Coordinates of C-alpha atoms in Angstrom, one line a residue:
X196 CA -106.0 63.5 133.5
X197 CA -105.4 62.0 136.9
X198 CA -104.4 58.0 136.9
X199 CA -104.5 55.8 139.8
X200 CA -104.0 52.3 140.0
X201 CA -104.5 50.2 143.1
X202 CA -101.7 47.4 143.4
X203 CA -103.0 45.3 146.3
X204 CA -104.0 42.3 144.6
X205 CA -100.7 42.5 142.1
X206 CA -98.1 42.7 144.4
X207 CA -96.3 39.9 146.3
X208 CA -97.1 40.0 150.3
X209 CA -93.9 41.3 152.7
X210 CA -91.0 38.3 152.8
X211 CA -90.7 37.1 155.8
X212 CA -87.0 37.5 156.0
X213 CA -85.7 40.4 157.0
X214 CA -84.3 43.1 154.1
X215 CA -81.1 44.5 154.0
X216 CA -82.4 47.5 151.9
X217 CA -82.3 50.9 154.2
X218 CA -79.7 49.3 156.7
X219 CA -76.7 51.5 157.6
X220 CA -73.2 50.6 157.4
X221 CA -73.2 49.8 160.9
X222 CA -76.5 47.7 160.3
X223 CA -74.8 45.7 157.3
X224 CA -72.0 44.7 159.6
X225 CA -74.2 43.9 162.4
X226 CA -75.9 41.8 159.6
X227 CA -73.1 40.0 158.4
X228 CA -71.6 39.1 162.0
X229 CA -74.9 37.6 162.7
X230 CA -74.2 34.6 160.1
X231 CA -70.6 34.6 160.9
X232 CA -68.7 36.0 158.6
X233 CA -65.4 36.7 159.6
X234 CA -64.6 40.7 161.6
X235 CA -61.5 40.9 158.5
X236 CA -64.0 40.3 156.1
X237 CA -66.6 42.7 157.3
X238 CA -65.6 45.7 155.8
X239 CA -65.2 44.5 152.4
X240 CA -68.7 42.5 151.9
X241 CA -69.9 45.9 153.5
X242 CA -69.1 47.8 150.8
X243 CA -70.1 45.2 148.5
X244 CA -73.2 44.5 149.4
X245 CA -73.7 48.9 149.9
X246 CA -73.0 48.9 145.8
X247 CA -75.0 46.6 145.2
X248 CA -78.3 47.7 147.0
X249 CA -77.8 51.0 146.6
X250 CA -75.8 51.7 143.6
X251 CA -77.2 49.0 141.5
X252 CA -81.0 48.4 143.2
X253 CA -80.1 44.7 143.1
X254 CA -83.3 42.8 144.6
X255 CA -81.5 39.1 144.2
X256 CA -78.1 38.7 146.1
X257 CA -77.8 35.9 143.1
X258 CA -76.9 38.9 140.9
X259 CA -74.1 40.0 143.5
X260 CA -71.4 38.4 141.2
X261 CA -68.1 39.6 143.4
X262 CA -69.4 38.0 146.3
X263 CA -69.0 34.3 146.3
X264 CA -72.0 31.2 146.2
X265 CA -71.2 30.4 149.6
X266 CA -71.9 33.4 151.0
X267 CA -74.4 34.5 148.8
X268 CA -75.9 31.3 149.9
X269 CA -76.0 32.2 153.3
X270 CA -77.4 36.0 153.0
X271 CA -80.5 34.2 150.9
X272 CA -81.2 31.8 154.2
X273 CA -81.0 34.4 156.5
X274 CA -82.1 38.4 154.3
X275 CA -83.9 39.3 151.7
X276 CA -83.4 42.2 149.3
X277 CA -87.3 43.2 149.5
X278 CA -89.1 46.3 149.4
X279 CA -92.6 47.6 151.4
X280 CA -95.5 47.1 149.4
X281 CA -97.1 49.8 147.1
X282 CA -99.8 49.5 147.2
X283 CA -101.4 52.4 145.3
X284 CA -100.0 55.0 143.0
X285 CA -101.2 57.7 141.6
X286 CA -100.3 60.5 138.8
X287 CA -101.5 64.3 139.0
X288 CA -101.7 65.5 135.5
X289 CA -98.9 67.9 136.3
X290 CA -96.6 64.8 136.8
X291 CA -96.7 64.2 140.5
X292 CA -97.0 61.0 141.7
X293 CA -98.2 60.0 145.1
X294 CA -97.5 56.4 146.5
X295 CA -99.2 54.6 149.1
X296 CA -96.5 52.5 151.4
X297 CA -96.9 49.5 153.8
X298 CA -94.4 49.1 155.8
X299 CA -93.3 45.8 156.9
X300 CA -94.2 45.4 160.9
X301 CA -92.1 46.0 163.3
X302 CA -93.7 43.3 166.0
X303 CA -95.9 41.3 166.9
X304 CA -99.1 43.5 167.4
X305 CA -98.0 46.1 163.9
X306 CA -99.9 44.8 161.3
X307 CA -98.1 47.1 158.6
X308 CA -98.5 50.9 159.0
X309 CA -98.7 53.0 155.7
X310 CA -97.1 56.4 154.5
X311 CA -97.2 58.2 152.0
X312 CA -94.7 59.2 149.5
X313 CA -94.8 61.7 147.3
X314 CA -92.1 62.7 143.5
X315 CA -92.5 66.1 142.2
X316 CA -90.8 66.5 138.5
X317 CA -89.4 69.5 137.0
X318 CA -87.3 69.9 134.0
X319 CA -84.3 70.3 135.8
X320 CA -84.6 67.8 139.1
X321 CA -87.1 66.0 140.8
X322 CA -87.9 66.2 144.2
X323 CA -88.7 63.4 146.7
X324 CA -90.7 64.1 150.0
X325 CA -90.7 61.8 152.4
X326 CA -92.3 60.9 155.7
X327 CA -90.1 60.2 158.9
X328 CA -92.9 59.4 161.0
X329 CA -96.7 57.3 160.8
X330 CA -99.2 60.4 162.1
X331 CA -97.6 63.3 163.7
X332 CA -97.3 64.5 166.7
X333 CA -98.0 67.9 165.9
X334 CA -101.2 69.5 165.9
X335 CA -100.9 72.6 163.2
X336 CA -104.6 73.4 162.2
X337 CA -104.0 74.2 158.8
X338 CA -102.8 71.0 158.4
X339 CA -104.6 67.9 157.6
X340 CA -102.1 65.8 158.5
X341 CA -102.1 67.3 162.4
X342 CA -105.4 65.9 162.4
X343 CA -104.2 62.5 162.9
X344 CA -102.3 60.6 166.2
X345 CA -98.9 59.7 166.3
X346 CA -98.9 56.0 165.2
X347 CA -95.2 55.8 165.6
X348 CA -91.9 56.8 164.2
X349 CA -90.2 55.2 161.2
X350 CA -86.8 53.2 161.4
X351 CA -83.7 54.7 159.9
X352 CA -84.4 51.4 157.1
X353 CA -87.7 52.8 156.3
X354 CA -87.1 56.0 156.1
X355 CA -83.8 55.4 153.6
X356 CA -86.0 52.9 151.9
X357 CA -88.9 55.2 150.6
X358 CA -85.8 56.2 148.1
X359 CA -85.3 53.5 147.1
X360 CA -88.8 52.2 146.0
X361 CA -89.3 55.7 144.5
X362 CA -86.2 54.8 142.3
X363 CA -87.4 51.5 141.6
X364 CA -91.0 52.9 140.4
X365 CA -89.4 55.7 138.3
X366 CA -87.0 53.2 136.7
X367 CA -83.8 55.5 138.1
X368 CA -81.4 52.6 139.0
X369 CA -79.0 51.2 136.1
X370 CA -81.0 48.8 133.5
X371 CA -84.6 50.2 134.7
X372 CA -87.3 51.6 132.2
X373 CA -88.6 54.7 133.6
X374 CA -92.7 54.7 133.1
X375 CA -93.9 56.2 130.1
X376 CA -96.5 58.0 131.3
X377 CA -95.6 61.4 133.6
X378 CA -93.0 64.4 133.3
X379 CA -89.9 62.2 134.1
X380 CA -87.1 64.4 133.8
X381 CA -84.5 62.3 131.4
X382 CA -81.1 62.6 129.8
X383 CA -77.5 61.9 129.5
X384 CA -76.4 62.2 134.0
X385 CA -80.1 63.3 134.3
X386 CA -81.2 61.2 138.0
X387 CA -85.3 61.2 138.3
X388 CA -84.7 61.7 142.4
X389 CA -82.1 64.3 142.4
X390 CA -83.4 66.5 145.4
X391 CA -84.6 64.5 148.8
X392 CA -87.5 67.1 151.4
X393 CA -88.5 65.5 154.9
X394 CA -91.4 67.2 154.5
X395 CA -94.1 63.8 154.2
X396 CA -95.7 62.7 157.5
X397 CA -94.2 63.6 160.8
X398 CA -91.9 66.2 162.4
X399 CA -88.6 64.7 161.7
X400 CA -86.7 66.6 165.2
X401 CA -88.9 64.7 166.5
X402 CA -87.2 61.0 165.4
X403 CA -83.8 62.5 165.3
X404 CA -81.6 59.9 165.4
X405 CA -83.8 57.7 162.9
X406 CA -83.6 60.6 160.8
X407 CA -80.2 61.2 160.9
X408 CA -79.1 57.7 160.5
X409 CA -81.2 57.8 157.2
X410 CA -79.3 60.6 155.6
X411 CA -75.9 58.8 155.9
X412 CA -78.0 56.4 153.6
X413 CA -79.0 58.7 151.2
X414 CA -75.6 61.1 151.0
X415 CA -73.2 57.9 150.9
X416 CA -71.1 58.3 147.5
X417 CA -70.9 54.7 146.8
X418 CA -74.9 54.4 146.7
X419 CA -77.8 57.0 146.4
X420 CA -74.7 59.4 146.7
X421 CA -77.1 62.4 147.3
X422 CA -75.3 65.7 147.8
X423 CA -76.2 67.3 151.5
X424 CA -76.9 70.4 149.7
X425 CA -80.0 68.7 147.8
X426 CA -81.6 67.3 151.4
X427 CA -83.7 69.6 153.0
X428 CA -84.7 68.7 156.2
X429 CA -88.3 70.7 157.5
X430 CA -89.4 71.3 161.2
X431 CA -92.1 73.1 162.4
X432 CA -89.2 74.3 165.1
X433 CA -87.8 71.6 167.5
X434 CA -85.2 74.1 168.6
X435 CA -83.0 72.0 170.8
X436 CA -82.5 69.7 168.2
X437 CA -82.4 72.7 165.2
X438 CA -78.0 72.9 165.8
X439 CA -77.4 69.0 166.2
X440 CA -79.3 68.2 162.9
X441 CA -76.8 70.8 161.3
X442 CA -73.7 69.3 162.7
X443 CA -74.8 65.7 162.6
X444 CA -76.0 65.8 158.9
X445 CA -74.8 69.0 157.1
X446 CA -77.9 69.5 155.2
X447 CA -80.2 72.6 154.3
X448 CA -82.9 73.4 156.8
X449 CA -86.7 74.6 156.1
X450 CA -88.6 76.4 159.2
X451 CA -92.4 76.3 159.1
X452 CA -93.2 79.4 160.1
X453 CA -96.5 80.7 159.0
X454 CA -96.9 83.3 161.6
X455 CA -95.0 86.6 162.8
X456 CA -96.7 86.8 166.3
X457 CA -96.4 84.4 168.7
X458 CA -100.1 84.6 169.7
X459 CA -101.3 83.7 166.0
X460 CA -98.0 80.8 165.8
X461 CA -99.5 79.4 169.6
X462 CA -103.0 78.4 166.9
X463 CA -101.1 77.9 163.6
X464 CA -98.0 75.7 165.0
X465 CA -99.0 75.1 168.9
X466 CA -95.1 74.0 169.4
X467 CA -94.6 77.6 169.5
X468 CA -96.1 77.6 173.0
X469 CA -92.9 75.4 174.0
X470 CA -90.6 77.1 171.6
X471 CA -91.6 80.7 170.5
X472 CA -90.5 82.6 167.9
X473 CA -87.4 84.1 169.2
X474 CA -85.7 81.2 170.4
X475 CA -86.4 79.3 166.7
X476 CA -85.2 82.0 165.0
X477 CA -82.0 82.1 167.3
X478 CA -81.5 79.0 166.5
X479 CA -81.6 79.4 162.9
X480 CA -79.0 82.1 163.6
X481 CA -76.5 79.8 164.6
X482 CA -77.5 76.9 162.2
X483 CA -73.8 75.4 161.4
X484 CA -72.6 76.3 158.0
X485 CA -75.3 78.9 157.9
X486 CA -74.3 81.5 154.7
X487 CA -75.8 83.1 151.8
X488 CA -74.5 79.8 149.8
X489 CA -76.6 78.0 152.1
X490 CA -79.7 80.1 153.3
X491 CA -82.6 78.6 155.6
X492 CA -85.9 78.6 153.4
X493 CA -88.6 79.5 155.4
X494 CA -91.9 78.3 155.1
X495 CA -95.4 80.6 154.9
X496 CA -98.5 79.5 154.1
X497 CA -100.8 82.0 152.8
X498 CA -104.2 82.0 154.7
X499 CA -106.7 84.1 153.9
X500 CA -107.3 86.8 156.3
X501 CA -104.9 85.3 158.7
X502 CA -101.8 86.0 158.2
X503 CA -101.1 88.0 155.1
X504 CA -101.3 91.4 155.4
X505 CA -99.1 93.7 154.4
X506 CA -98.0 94.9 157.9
X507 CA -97.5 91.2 158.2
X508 CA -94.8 91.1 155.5
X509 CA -93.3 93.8 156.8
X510 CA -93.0 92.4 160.0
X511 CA -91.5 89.2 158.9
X512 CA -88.6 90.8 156.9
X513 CA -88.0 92.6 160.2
X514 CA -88.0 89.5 162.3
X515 CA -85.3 87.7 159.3
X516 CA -83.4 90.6 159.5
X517 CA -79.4 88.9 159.8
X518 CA -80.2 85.6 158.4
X519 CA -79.5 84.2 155.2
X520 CA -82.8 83.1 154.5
X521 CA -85.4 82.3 151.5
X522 CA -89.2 82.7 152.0
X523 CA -91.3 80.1 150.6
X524 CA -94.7 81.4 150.2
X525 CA -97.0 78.3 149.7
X526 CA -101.0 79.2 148.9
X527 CA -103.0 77.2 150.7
X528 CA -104.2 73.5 149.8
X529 CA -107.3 73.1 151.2
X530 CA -108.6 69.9 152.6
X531 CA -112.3 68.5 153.7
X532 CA -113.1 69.8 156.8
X533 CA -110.9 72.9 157.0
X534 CA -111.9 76.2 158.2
X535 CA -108.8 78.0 156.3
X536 CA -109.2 79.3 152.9
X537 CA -106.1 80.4 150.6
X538 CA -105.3 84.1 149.9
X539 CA -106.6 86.0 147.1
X540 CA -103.5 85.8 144.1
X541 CA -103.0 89.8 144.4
X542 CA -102.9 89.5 148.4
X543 CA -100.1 86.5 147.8
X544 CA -98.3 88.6 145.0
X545 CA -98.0 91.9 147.4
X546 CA -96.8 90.0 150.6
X547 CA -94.3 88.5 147.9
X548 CA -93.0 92.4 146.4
X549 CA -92.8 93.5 150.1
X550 CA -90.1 90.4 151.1
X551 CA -88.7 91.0 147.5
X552 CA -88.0 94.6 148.1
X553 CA -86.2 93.9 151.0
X554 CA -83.6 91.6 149.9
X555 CA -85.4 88.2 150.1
X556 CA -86.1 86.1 147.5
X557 CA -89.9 85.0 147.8
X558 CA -91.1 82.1 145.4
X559 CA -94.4 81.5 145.4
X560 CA -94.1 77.7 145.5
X561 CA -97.0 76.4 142.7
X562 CA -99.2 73.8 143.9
X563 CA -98.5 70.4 142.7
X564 CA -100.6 67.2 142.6
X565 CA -103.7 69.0 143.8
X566 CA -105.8 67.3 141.9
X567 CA -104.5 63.5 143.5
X568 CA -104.7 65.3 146.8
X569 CA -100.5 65.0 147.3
X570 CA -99.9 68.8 147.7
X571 CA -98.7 70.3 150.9
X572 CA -101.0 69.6 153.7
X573 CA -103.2 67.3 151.9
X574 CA -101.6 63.9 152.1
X575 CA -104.0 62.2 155.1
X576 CA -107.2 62.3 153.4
X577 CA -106.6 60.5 150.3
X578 CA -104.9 57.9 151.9
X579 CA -108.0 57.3 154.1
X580 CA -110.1 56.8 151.0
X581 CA -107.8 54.3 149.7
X582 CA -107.8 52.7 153.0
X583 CA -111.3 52.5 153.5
X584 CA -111.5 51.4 149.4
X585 CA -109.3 48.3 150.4
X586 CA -111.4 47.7 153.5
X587 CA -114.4 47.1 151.3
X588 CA -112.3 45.0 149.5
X589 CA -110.9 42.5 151.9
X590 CA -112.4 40.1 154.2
X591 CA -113.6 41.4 157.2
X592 CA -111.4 40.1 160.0
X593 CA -108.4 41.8 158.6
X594 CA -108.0 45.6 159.5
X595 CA -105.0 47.7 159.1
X596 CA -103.3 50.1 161.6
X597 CA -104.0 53.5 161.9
X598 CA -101.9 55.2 159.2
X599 CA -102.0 58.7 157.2

């Protein structure tokens, strides 16, 4: 049974202050200077204050016992440890859960923008996706998401933050619950988020630096503490950008591929008209810290008709040939409106002997949260109903921005 439950009217309206929660190192220290506390003191609140957000999921800084009243004092004039609003969740019967985010505005004329955010349990992990952008820039036509504008990208602090709500919801910070109802994976070192996939709304090459910023968050080992090897980022193929995210970050890479001609990629992924397929998968090639320990997974949805033949599969272990690499084979989420249908199960499962044969190992990824519309591809619509829901609901001179 899918559950849903609309938070609007239960949760508490965006402090005005400005949070802490998502802020860099740098950012802390920019944060502290701003109420004067003194440059020898800096580094030590830093670090203070980075346990106790991060490590701990404090929300009052009256908890932050090693810090003393007067300047605990101060950072409750001046901050806040708040979170953006949820303001819907949901939970597939398979366990996913699917949050609906405001964001906090940025200025004057933002009214909040929303994203989506969406935890995927397994026995053994659980895996985070997040967004790194409102809308995307891209235009992929299997893709419901592509269907919307580019609202705007999202700040270092809310990507990083997305984490930490998720963690607060699943109960996964020291002297949490964790909810009763879902496949929470549990036990003694067990972490609910365990894996992080940039994979929500947006191309994330396309807010690099944001992006990037974000991950110091997440991989810091006095907080989230994250390992590099368990944050995948995914881009549809920003190739100039491809080698700096691999130097800057040190974290595994995911291609959206989908295609093995650049005539059919120009439709699928129209990026590929700026970057075609030869100079992404170059790129890949020289990924730093590229091995068979650390493969590039790349990404290939299964349309029906389209682009999974067998002379298809044959052609895209040719093209992979040299790179440590992992095909993900993802059948087809369709969404209202789409003129794509998924491949027939024995059409997936021959495309997946063909890349198997060859040396590849080619999961079939199993579609999760179908039913609350939070698989692959799928995210946009369902967050339009609830927007549309909540516009019935409130009074009529207050709209919300454009969001996914």
């Amino acid at each position: 049974m899918t559950a849903q439950t609309d938070l609007r009217s239960t949760m508490a309206p965006a402090a005005a202050l400005p949070s802490l929660v998502g802020m860099t190192r740098a950012r802390l220290g920019d944060a502290l200077r701003a109420i004067d506390v003194p440059e020898r003191e800096i580094r030590m609140r830093v670090g203070q204050l980075w346990q106790w957000i991060y490590f701990h999921g404090a929300r009052d800084f009256a908890a932050m016992l090693n810090i003393g009243k007067p300047l605990r004092a101060r950072l409750t004039e001046h901050y806040s440890l708040s979170r953006p609003q949820v303001v819907a969740e949901q939970v597939s019967s398979d366990g996913t859960r699917k949050w609906l985010i405001r964001l906090d505005p940025v200025d004057a004329k933002d009214r909040g923008a929303e994203v989506e955010c969406v935890y995927i349990p397994e026995s053994d992990r659980g895996t985070l996706c997040v967004s790194s952008q409102v809308g995307c820039t891209l235009t992929c036509t299997f893709c419901h998401t592509g269907t919307q504008k580019l609202v705007r990208n999202l700040t270092a602090e809310e990507i990083a933050v997305q984490v930490v709500v998720a963690r607060d919801m699943l109960g996964d910070f020291p002297g949490l619950t964790p909810p009763t109802n879902g496949l929470i994976p549990s036990g003694e070192g067990v972490r609910a988020v365990s894996n992080i996939v940039f994979m929500g709304m947006g191309e994330p090459l396309y807010n690099f630096d944001n992006v990037t910023d974000a991950i110091s968050v997440l991989t810091d080992g006095e907080g989230l503490s994250l390992s590099k090897r368990r944050v995948t980022v995914s881009t549809s193929g920003v190739v100039p950008q491809i080698g700096p995210l691999g130097e800057a970050t040190g974290t595994a890479l995911a291609i959206s591929l989908h295609a093995v001609r650049d005539d059919l990629r120009n439709t699928l992924v129209p990026l590929n008209k700026k970057y075609p397929i030869k100079d992404l998968l170059d790129a890949c090639r020289n990924y730093p810290g590229l091995s068979n320990a650390r493969r590039i997974t790349f990404e290939y949805v299964m349309l029906k008709g389209v682009n999974d033949s067998r002379a298809e599969a044959k052609e895209l272990v040719r093209l992979l040939k040299g790179i440590p690499a992992k095909i993900n084979l993802i059948p087809f989420n369709p969404w209202p409106g789409t003129k794509y249908e998924c491949s027939d199960w024995d059409t997936i499962e021959q495309f997946s002997d063909i890349v198997f044969n060859a040396g590849y190992a080619s999961p079939v990824r199993t579609p999760r949260g179908r039913d609350i519309l939070a698989a692959c591809g799928q995210l946009k619509s369902e967050t339009e109903k609830l927007r549309a829901r909540a516009r019935m609901m409130e009074s009529h001179d207050e709209s919300h921005p454009e969001s996914k």
